[in-house]
Amino acid sequence: QVLVVESGGGSVQPGGSLRLSCAASGIPFDINAMGWYRQAPGKERELVASILNDGTTNYAASAKGRFIISRDNAKDKMYLQMNSLKPEDTAIYYCHVIWAGLRSNWGQGTQVTVSP
């Protein structure tokens, strides 16, 4: 059974930092790509950052310069270091895993709240 679990969310003041983690297990093939998405209340889910097997990264404009995505391929884990957080970063953050080229799984999400 494929399991994707996020952790590391919480509440922080503007300008603060959080580090999100994602752990994938039970995937029978190599993971092709992993990504972080977020969904704020009343808004659609959007891509924050993604990382391929070869380390190639992609960031949303809102995340560039503040967030860093990284991955431990050996452990099927992914991280998102979020710095200089803003209230508009408040959302549920989801981990997305693509494997076997076409299959994908989502985690349950972790809440990030940025407020004074």
Coordinates of N, CA, C and O in Angstrom, one line a residue:
Q1 N 0.8 -1.2 0.0 CA 0.0 0.0 0.0 C 0.9 1.2 0.0 O 1.8 1.4 0.8
V2 N 0.6 2.1 -0.9 CA 1.3 3.4 -1.0 C 0.9 4.3 0.1 O -0.3 4.5 0.3
L3 N 1.8 4.9 0.7 CA 1.5 5.9 1.8 C 2.4 7.1 1.6 O 3.6 7.0 1.5
V4 N 1.8 8.2 1.7 CA 2.5 9.5 1.6 C 2.1 10.3 2.8 O 0.9 10.6 3.0
V5 N 3.1 10.7 3.6 CA 2.8 11.4 4.8 C 3.6 12.7 4.9 O 4.8 12.7 4.8
E6 N 2.9 13.8 5.2 CA 3.6 15.1 5.4 C 3.7 15.4 6.9 O 2.9 14.9 7.7
S7 N 4.7 16.2 7.2 CA 4.9 16.6 8.6 C 5.6 17.9 8.6 O 6.2 18.3 7.6
G8 N 5.6 18.6 9.7 CA 6.3 19.8 9.9 C 5.5 21.1 9.8 O 6.1 22.2 10.0
G9 N 4.3 21.0 9.6 CA 3.4 22.2 9.5 C 3.3 22.8 10.9 O 3.7 22.2 11.9
G10 N 2.7 24.0 11.0 CA 2.4 24.6 12.2 C 2.1 26.1 12.1 O 1.8 26.6 10.9
S11 N 2.2 26.8 13.2 CA 1.9 28.2 13.2 C 3.2 29.0 13.4 O 4.0 28.6 14.2
V12 N 3.4 30.1 12.6 CA 4.6 30.9 12.7 C 4.2 32.3 12.4 O 3.3 32.6 11.7
Q13 N 5.0 33.2 12.9 CA 4.8 34.7 12.7 C 5.4 35.0 11.3 O 6.3 34.4 10.8
P14 N 4.9 36.1 10.7 CA 5.5 36.6 9.5 C 7.0 36.8 9.6 O 7.5 37.3 10.6
G15 N 7.7 36.3 8.6 CA 9.2 36.4 8.6 C 9.8 35.1 9.2 O 11.1 35.0 9.1
G16 N 9.0 34.3 9.7 CA 9.6 33.0 10.3 C 9.8 31.9 9.3 O 9.6 32.1 8.1
S17 N 10.2 30.8 9.8 CA 10.6 29.7 8.9 C 9.9 28.4 9.4 O 9.7 28.2 10.6
L18 N 9.7 27.5 8.4 CA 9.2 26.1 8.7 C 9.9 25.2 7.8 O 10.2 25.6 6.6
R19 N 10.0 24.0 8.2 CA 10.5 22.9 7.3 C 9.5 21.8 7.2 O 9.3 21.1 8.2
L20 N 9.0 21.6 6.0 CA 8.1 20.5 5.8 C 8.8 19.3 5.3 O 9.8 19.4 4.6
S21 N 8.3 18.1 5.7 CA 8.9 16.8 5.3 C 7.8 16.0 4.7 O 6.6 16.1 5.1
C22 N 8.2 15.2 3.7 CA 7.3 14.2 3.1 C 8.0 12.9 3.0 O 9.1 12.8 2.5
A23 N 7.3 11.8 3.5 CA 7.9 10.5 3.4 C 6.9 9.6 2.6 O 5.7 9.6 2.9
A24 N 7.5 8.9 1.6 CA 6.7 8.0 0.8 C 7.1 6.6 1.0 O 8.3 6.3 1.2
S25 N 6.2 5.7 1.1 CA 6.5 4.3 1.3 C 5.6 3.4 0.6 O 4.5 3.8 0.1
G26 N 6.0 2.2 0.4 CA 5.1 1.2 -0.3 C 5.1 1.4 -1.8 O 4.2 0.7 -2.5
I27 N 5.9 2.2 -2.4 CA 5.9 2.5 -3.8 C 6.8 1.4 -4.5 O 8.0 1.4 -4.2
P28 N 6.2 0.6 -5.4 CA 6.9 -0.5 -6.0 C 7.9 -0.2 -7.1 O 8.7 -1.0 -7.5
F29 N 7.9 1.0 -7.6 CA 8.8 1.5 -8.6 C 9.6 2.7 -8.2 O 9.2 3.3 -7.2
D30 N 10.5 3.1 -9.0 CA 11.2 4.4 -8.8 C 10.3 5.6 -8.8 O 9.4 5.6 -9.7
I31 N 10.5 6.5 -7.9 CA 9.8 7.7 -7.9 C 10.4 8.6 -9.0 O 11.6 8.8 -9.1
N32 N 9.5 9.2 -9.9 CA 10.0 10.0 -11.0 C 10.1 11.5 -10.6 O 11.0 12.2 -11.0
A33 N 9.2 11.9 -9.8 CA 9.1 13.3 -9.3 C 8.3 13.4 -8.1 O 7.5 12.6 -7.8
M34 N 8.7 14.5 -7.3 CA 7.9 14.8 -6.1 C 7.7 16.3 -6.1 O 8.5 17.1 -6.7
G35 N 6.6 16.7 -5.5 CA 6.3 18.1 -5.5 C 5.4 18.5 -4.3 O 4.8 17.7 -3.6
W36 N 5.5 19.8 -4.0 CA 4.7 20.4 -2.9 C 3.6 21.3 -3.6 O 3.9 22.1 -4.4
Y37 N 2.4 21.0 -3.1 CA 1.3 21.9 -3.6 C 0.7 22.5 -2.3 O 0.9 22.0 -1.2
R38 N -0.1 23.5 -2.5 CA -0.8 24.1 -1.4 C -2.2 24.6 -1.8 O -2.4 24.9 -3.0
Q39 N -3.1 24.6 -0.8 CA -4.4 25.1 -1.1 C -4.9 25.9 0.1 O -5.0 25.5 1.2
A40 N -5.1 27.2 -0.2 CA -5.7 28.1 0.7 C -7.2 28.1 0.7 O -7.8 27.7 -0.3
P41 N -7.8 28.5 1.8 CA -9.3 28.5 1.8 C -9.9 29.3 0.6 O -9.5 30.4 0.4
G42 N -10.8 28.7 -0.1 CA -11.5 29.4 -1.2 C -10.7 29.4 -2.4 O -11.1 30.1 -3.4
K43 N -9.5 28.8 -2.4 CA -8.6 28.9 -3.6 C -8.4 27.5 -4.2 O -8.5 26.5 -3.4
E44 N -7.9 27.4 -5.4 CA -7.5 26.1 -6.0 C -6.2 25.7 -5.5 O -5.3 26.5 -5.1
R45 N -5.9 24.4 -5.6 CA -4.6 23.9 -5.2 C -3.6 24.3 -6.2 O -3.9 24.3 -7.5
E46 N -2.5 24.7 -5.8 CA -1.4 25.2 -6.7 C -0.1 24.6 -6.4 O 0.2 24.3 -5.2
L47 N 0.7 24.5 -7.4 CA 2.1 24.0 -7.3 C 3.0 25.0 -6.6 O 2.9 26.2 -6.9
V48 N 3.7 24.6 -5.6 CA 4.7 25.4 -4.9 C 6.1 25.2 -5.4 O 6.8 26.1 -5.8
A49 N 6.5 23.9 -5.5 CA 7.8 23.5 -6.0 C 7.8 22.0 -6.3 O 7.0 21.3 -5.7
S50 N 8.7 21.7 -7.2 CA 8.8 20.3 -7.6 C 10.2 19.9 -7.8 O 11.1 20.8 -8.1
I51 N 10.5 18.6 -7.7 CA 11.9 18.2 -7.9 C 11.9 16.8 -8.6 O 11.1 15.9 -8.3
L52 N 12.7 16.7 -9.7 CA 12.8 15.5 -10.4 C 13.9 14.6 -9.9 O 14.7 15.0 -9.0
N53 N 14.0 13.4 -10.4 CA 15.0 12.4 -10.0 C 16.4 12.9 -10.1 O 17.3 12.6 -9.3
D54 N 16.6 13.7 -11.2 CA 18.0 14.2 -11.4 C 18.3 15.5 -10.7 O 19.3 16.1 -10.9
G55 N 17.4 15.9 -9.8 CA 17.6 17.1 -9.0 C 17.1 18.4 -9.6 O 17.2 19.4 -8.9
T56 N 16.5 18.3 -10.8 CA 16.0 19.5 -11.4 C 14.8 20.0 -10.6 O 13.9 19.2 -10.2
T57 N 14.8 21.3 -10.2 CA 13.8 21.9 -9.4 C 13.0 22.9 -10.2 O 13.5 23.5 -11.2
N58 N 11.8 23.1 -9.7 CA 10.9 24.1 -10.3 C 10.1 24.8 -9.2 O 9.6 24.1 -8.3
Y59 N 10.0 26.1 -9.2 CA 9.4 26.8 -8.2 C 8.3 27.7 -8.8 O 8.5 28.3 -9.8
A60 N 7.2 27.9 -8.0 CA 6.2 28.9 -8.3 C 6.9 30.3 -8.1 O 7.8 30.4 -7.2
A61 N 6.4 31.3 -8.8 CA 7.0 32.6 -8.6 C 6.9 33.1 -7.2 O 7.9 33.7 -6.7
S62 N 5.9 32.7 -6.5 CA 5.7 33.1 -5.1 C 6.7 32.5 -4.1 O 6.9 33.0 -3.0
A63 N 7.3 31.4 -4.6 CA 8.2 30.6 -3.7 C 9.7 30.9 -4.0 O 10.5 30.6 -3.2
K64 N 10.0 31.4 -5.2 CA 11.3 31.6 -5.6 C 12.0 32.6 -4.6 O 11.5 33.6 -4.3
G65 N 13.3 32.2 -4.2 CA 14.0 33.0 -3.3 C 13.7 32.9 -1.9 O 14.5 33.4 -1.0
R66 N 12.6 32.2 -1.6 CA 12.2 32.0 -0.1 C 12.2 30.6 0.3 O 12.5 30.2 1.4
F67 N 11.7 29.7 -0.7 CA 11.6 28.3 -0.4 C 12.7 27.5 -1.1 O 13.1 27.8 -2.2
I68 N 13.0 26.4 -0.4 CA 14.0 25.5 -1.0 C 13.5 24.1 -0.9 O 13.2 23.6 0.2
I69 N 13.4 23.4 -2.1 CA 12.9 22.0 -2.1 C 14.1 21.1 -2.2 O 15.1 21.4 -2.9
S70 N 14.1 20.0 -1.5 CA 15.2 19.0 -1.6 C 14.6 17.6 -1.4 O 13.5 17.4 -1.0
R71 N 15.5 16.7 -1.7 CA 15.0 15.3 -1.7 C 16.1 14.3 -1.4 O 17.3 14.5 -1.7
D72 N 15.7 13.3 -0.6 CA 16.6 12.2 -0.3 C 16.1 11.0 -1.1 O 15.2 10.3 -0.6
N73 N 16.7 10.8 -2.2 CA 16.2 9.7 -3.1 C 16.3 8.3 -2.4 O 15.4 7.5 -2.6
A74 N 17.4 8.1 -1.7 CA 17.6 6.8 -1.1 C 16.5 6.5 -0.1 O 16.1 5.3 0.2
K75 N 15.9 7.5 0.5 CA 14.9 7.3 1.6 C 13.5 7.7 1.1 O 12.6 7.6 1.9
D76 N 13.3 8.0 -0.2 CA 12.0 8.5 -0.7 C 11.4 9.6 0.2 O 10.2 9.5 0.6
K77 N 12.2 10.5 0.5 CA 11.8 11.6 1.3 C 12.0 13.0 0.6 O 13.0 13.1 -0.2
M78 N 11.2 13.9 0.9 CA 11.3 15.2 0.3 C 11.1 16.3 1.4 O 10.4 16.0 2.4
Y79 N 11.7 17.4 1.2 CA 11.6 18.5 2.2 C 11.3 19.8 1.5 O 11.6 20.0 0.3
L80 N 10.8 20.7 2.3 CA 10.5 22.1 1.8 C 10.9 23.0 2.9 O 10.2 23.1 3.9
Q81 N 12.0 23.7 2.7 CA 12.5 24.7 3.7 C 11.8 26.0 3.3 O 12.0 26.5 2.2
M82 N 11.0 26.6 4.2 CA 10.3 27.8 3.9 C 10.8 28.9 4.8 O 10.7 28.8 6.0
N83 N 11.3 29.9 4.2 CA 11.8 31.1 4.9 C 11.0 32.3 4.6 O 10.3 32.4 3.6
S84 N 11.2 33.3 5.4 CA 10.5 34.6 5.2 C 9.1 34.4 4.9 O 8.5 35.0 3.9
L85 N 8.4 33.7 5.7 CA 7.0 33.3 5.5 C 6.1 34.6 5.6 O 6.4 35.5 6.4
K86 N 5.1 34.6 4.8 CA 4.1 35.7 4.7 C 2.7 35.1 5.0 O 2.5 33.9 4.9
P87 N 1.8 36.0 5.5 CA 0.5 35.5 5.7 C -0.2 34.8 4.5 O -0.9 33.9 4.7
E88 N 0.2 35.3 3.3 CA -0.4 34.7 2.1 C 0.1 33.3 1.9 O -0.3 32.6 1.0
D89 N 1.1 32.8 2.6 CA 1.6 31.4 2.5 C 0.7 30.5 3.3 O 0.9 29.3 3.3
T90 N -0.2 31.0 4.1 CA -1.1 30.2 4.9 C -1.9 29.3 4.0 O -2.6 29.8 3.1
A91 N -1.9 28.0 4.2 CA -2.6 27.0 3.4 C -2.3 25.6 4.0 O -1.5 25.5 4.9
I92 N -3.0 24.7 3.4 CA -2.7 23.3 3.6 C -1.7 22.9 2.5 O -1.9 23.1 1.3
Y93 N -0.6 22.3 3.0 CA 0.5 21.9 2.0 C 0.4 20.4 1.8 O 0.4 19.6 2.8
Y94 N 0.4 20.0 0.5 CA 0.3 18.6 0.2 C 1.6 18.1 -0.5 O 2.1 18.9 -1.4
C95 N 1.9 16.9 -0.3 CA 3.0 16.3 -1.0 C 2.4 15.4 -2.1 O 1.4 14.7 -1.9
H96 N 3.0 15.5 -3.3 CA 2.6 14.7 -4.4 C 3.7 13.9 -5.0 O 4.8 14.4 -5.1
V97 N 3.5 12.7 -5.2 CA 4.5 11.7 -5.7 C 4.1 11.1 -7.0 O 3.0 10.6 -7.1
I98 N 5.0 11.2 -8.0 CA 4.7 10.6 -9.3 C 5.7 9.4 -9.4 O 6.9 9.5 -9.3
W99 N 5.1 8.2 -9.8 CA 6.0 7.1 -9.9 C 5.5 6.2 -11.1 O 4.4 6.3 -11.5
A100 N 6.3 5.4 -11.6 CA 6.1 4.5 -12.8 C 5.6 5.4 -13.9 O 4.8 4.9 -14.8
G101 N 6.0 6.6 -14.0 CA 5.7 7.5 -15.1 C 4.3 8.1 -15.1 O 4.1 9.2 -15.5
L102 N 3.3 7.3 -14.7 CA 1.9 7.7 -14.8 C 1.1 7.7 -13.5 O 0.1 8.4 -13.3
R103 N 1.6 6.9 -12.5 CA 0.9 6.8 -11.3 C 1.3 8.0 -10.3 O 2.4 8.5 -10.4
S104 N 0.3 8.4 -9.5 CA 0.6 9.4 -8.5 C -0.2 9.2 -7.3 O -1.3 8.6 -7.3
N105 N 0.3 9.8 -6.2 CA -0.3 9.7 -4.9 C -0.2 11.0 -4.2 O 0.9 11.7 -4.3
W106 N -1.2 11.4 -3.4 CA -1.2 12.6 -2.6 C -1.1 12.2 -1.1 O -1.7 11.2 -0.7
G107 N -0.5 13.1 -0.3 CA -0.6 13.0 1.1 C -1.9 13.6 1.6 O -2.6 14.2 0.8
Q108 N -2.1 13.6 2.9 CA -3.3 14.1 3.5 C -3.1 15.6 3.8 O -4.1 16.3 4.0
G109 N -1.9 16.1 3.7 CA -1.7 17.6 3.9 C -1.3 17.9 5.3 O -1.6 17.2 6.3
T110 N -0.6 19.1 5.4 CA -0.2 19.6 6.7 C -0.5 21.1 6.7 O -0.2 21.8 5.7
Q111 N -1.1 21.6 7.8 CA -1.5 23.0 7.8 C -0.3 23.9 8.2 O 0.4 23.6 9.1
V112 N -0.2 25.0 7.4 CA 0.8 26.0 7.7 C 0.0 27.3 7.9 O -0.8 27.7 7.0
T113 N 0.2 27.9 9.0 CA -0.5 29.2 9.3 C 0.5 30.3 9.6 O 1.4 30.1 10.5
V114 N 0.5 31.4 8.9 CA 1.4 32.5 9.2 C 0.6 33.7 9.6 O -0.2 34.2 8.8
S115 N 0.7 34.1 10.8 CA 0.0 35.2 11.4 C 0.7 35.9 12.5 O 1.5 35.2 13.2
P116 N 0.5 37.2 12.7 CA 1.2 37.9 13.8 C 0.8 37.3 15.2 O -0.2 36.8 15.4

